[in-house]
Protein backbone atom coordinates (compact mmCIF):
# COMPACT_ATOMS: atom_id res chain seq x y z
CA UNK A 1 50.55 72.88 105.92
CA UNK A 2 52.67 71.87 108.38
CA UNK A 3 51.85 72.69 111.97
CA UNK A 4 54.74 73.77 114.31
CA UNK A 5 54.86 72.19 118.14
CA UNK A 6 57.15 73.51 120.69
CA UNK A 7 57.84 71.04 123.31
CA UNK A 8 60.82 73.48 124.04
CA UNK A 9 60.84 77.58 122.52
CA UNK A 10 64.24 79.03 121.63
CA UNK A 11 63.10 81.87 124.54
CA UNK A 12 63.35 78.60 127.40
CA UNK A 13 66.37 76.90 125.86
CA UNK A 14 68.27 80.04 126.11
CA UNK A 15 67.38 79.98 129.71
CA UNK A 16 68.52 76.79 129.90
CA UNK A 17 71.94 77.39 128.43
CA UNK A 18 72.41 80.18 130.93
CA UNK A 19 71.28 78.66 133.59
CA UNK A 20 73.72 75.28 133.32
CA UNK A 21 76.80 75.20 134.67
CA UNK A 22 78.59 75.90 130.82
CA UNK A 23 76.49 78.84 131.22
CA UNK A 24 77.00 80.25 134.69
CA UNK A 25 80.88 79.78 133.99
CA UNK A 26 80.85 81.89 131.14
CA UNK A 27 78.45 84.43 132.45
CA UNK A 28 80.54 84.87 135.05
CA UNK A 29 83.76 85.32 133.29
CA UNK A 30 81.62 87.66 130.71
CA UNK A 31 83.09 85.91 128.31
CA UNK A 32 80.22 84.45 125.97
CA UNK A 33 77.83 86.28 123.59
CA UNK A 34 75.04 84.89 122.28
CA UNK A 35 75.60 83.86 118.33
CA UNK A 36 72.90 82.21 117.15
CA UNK A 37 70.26 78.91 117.73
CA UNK A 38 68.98 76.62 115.41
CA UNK A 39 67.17 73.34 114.98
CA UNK A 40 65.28 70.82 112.97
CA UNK A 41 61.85 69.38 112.33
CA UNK A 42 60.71 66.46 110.79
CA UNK A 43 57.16 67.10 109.58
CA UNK A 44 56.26 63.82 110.31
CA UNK A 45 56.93 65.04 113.75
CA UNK A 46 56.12 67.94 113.70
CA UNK A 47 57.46 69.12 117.39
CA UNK A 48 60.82 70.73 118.70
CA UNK A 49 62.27 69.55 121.47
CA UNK A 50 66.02 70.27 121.17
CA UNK A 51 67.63 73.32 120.33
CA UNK A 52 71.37 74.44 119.50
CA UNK A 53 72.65 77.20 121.08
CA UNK A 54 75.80 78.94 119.43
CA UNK A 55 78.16 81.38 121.97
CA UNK A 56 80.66 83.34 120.56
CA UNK A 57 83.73 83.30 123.27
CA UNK A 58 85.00 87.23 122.67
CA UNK A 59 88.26 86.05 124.19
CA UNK A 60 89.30 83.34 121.98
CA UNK A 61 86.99 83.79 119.07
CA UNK A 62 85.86 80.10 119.51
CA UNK A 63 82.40 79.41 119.13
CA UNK A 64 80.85 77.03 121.85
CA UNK A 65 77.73 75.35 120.65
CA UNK A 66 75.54 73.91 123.22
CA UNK A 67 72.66 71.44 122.58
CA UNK A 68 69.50 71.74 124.99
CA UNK A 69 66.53 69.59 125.47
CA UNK A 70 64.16 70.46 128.79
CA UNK A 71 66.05 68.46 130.81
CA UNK A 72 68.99 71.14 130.24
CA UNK A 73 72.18 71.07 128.44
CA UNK A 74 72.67 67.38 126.61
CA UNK A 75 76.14 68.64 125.11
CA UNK A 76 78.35 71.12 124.53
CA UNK A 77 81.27 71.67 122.35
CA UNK A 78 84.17 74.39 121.33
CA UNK A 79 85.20 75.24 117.16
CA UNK A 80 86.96 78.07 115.65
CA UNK A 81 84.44 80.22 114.57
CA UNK A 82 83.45 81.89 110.83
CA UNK A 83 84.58 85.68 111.55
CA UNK A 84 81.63 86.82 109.97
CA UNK A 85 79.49 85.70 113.15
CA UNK A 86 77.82 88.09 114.98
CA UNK A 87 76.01 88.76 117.81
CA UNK A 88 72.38 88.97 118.36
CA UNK A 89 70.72 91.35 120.39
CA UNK A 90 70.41 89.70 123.98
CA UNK A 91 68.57 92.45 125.83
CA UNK A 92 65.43 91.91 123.98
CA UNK A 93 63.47 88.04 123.21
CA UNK A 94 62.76 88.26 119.75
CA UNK A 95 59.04 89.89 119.11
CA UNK A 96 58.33 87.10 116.78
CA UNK A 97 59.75 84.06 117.90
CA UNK A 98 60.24 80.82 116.35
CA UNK A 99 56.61 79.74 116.10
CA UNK A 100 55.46 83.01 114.84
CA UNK A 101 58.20 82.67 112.23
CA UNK A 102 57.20 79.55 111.25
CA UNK A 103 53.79 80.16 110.79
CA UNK A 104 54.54 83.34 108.60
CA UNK A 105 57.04 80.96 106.02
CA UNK A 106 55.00 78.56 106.18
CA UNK A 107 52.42 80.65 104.94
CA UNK A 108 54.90 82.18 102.19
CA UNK A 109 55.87 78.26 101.07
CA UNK A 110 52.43 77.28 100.59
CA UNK A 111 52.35 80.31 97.88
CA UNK A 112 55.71 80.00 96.26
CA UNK A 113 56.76 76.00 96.69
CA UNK A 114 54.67 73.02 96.32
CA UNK A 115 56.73 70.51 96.81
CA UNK A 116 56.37 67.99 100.04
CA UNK A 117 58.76 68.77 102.65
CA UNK A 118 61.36 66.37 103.91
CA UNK A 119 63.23 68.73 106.60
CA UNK A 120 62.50 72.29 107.89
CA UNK A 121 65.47 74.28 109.22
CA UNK A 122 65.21 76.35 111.46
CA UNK A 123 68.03 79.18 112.67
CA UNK A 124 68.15 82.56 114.63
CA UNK A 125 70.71 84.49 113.90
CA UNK A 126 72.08 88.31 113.31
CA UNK A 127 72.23 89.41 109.79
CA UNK A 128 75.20 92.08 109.40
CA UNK A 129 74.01 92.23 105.77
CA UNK A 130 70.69 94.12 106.57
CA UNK A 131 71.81 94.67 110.26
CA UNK A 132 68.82 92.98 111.93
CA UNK A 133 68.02 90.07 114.00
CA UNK A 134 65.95 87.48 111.87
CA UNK A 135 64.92 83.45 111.48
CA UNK A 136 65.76 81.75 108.60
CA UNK A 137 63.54 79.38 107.73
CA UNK A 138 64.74 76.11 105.49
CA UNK A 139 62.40 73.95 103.84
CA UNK A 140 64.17 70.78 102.02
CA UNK A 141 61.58 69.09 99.68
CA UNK A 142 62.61 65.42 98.54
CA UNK A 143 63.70 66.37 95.47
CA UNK A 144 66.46 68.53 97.56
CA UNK A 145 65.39 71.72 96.74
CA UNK A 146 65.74 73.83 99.77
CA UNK A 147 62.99 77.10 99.95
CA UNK A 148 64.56 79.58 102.20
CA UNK A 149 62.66 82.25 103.86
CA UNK A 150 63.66 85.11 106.03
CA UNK A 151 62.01 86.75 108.35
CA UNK A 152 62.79 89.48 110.82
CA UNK A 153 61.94 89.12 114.22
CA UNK A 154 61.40 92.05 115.05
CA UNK A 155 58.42 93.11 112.92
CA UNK A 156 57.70 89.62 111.10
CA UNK A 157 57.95 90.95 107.87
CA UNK A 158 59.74 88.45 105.22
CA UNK A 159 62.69 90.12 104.31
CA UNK A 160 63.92 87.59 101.84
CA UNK A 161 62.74 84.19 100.04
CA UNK A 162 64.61 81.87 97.52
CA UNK A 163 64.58 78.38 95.67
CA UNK A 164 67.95 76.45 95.83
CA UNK A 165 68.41 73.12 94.58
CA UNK A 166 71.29 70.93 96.49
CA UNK A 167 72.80 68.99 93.67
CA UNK A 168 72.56 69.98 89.95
């Protein structure tokens, strides 16, 4: 099983975002909601330390993704945005953040997909499909066959898992 390190938690690099000058800027001009944040591990790894951090600008409708490692923001940049973004819920930290989310896929993969694991995917986003917060976990074996779970942060519970193969 594959054991999840957080040299930097989704909770700080939000922080971060906020707190750099990107951030302050568009807090300021109440422009920016938060969208979503995602990132990758490499099992051979096995530790985040960067994160992506999407805004959704509600003036524009531009989404401004901004890349964090501890040291703050690395990059930023501006795209149109898919309209069926939404926000998540900023007043609350998810209850179950990303390592707690990992460790409950994880779980469900070593039940339902055998395979060994190239990539893991990792995303926080809002789901206006079942109208909650939730992580979406992405596990690409070698063979490319991606095992998606889903898992609301809220309450943990896995809302959702499939098998998808990437080419055939």
């Amino acid at each position: 099983m594959i054991v999840l390190k957080l040299a930097l938690t989704e909770t700080q690099a939000f922080e971060l975002a906020e707190d750099s000058d990107v951030g302050k800027k568009a807090k300021a001009e109440k422009k920016l909601v938060l969208s979503s944040a995602s990132t990758t591990l490499d099992p051979e790894v096995d530790l985040i330390d960067s994160w992506n951090v999407n805004y959704i600008d509600k003036k524009t409708d531009e989404l401004m993704s901004v890349t964090i490692k501890k040291e703050g923001v690395v990059s930023s940049e501006v795209s149109k945005r898919a309209s069926d973004r939404k926000p998540v819920n900023v007043e609350k930290t998810p209850k179950y953040g990303a390592k707690k989310a990992f460790d409950i896929a994880s779980k469900q993969k070593e039940k339902d997909f055998l395979y060994t694991i190239l990539k893991v995917f990792i995303t926080y986003y809002h789901s206006g499909t079942v109208n909650k917060d939730m992580w979406n976990i992405a596990f690409m074996a070698k063979n490319l066959t991606v095992y998606i779970v889903k898992v609301d942060a809220t309450d943990g519970k896995v809302l959702e898992t499939r098998k998808q193969k990437l080419i055939g």
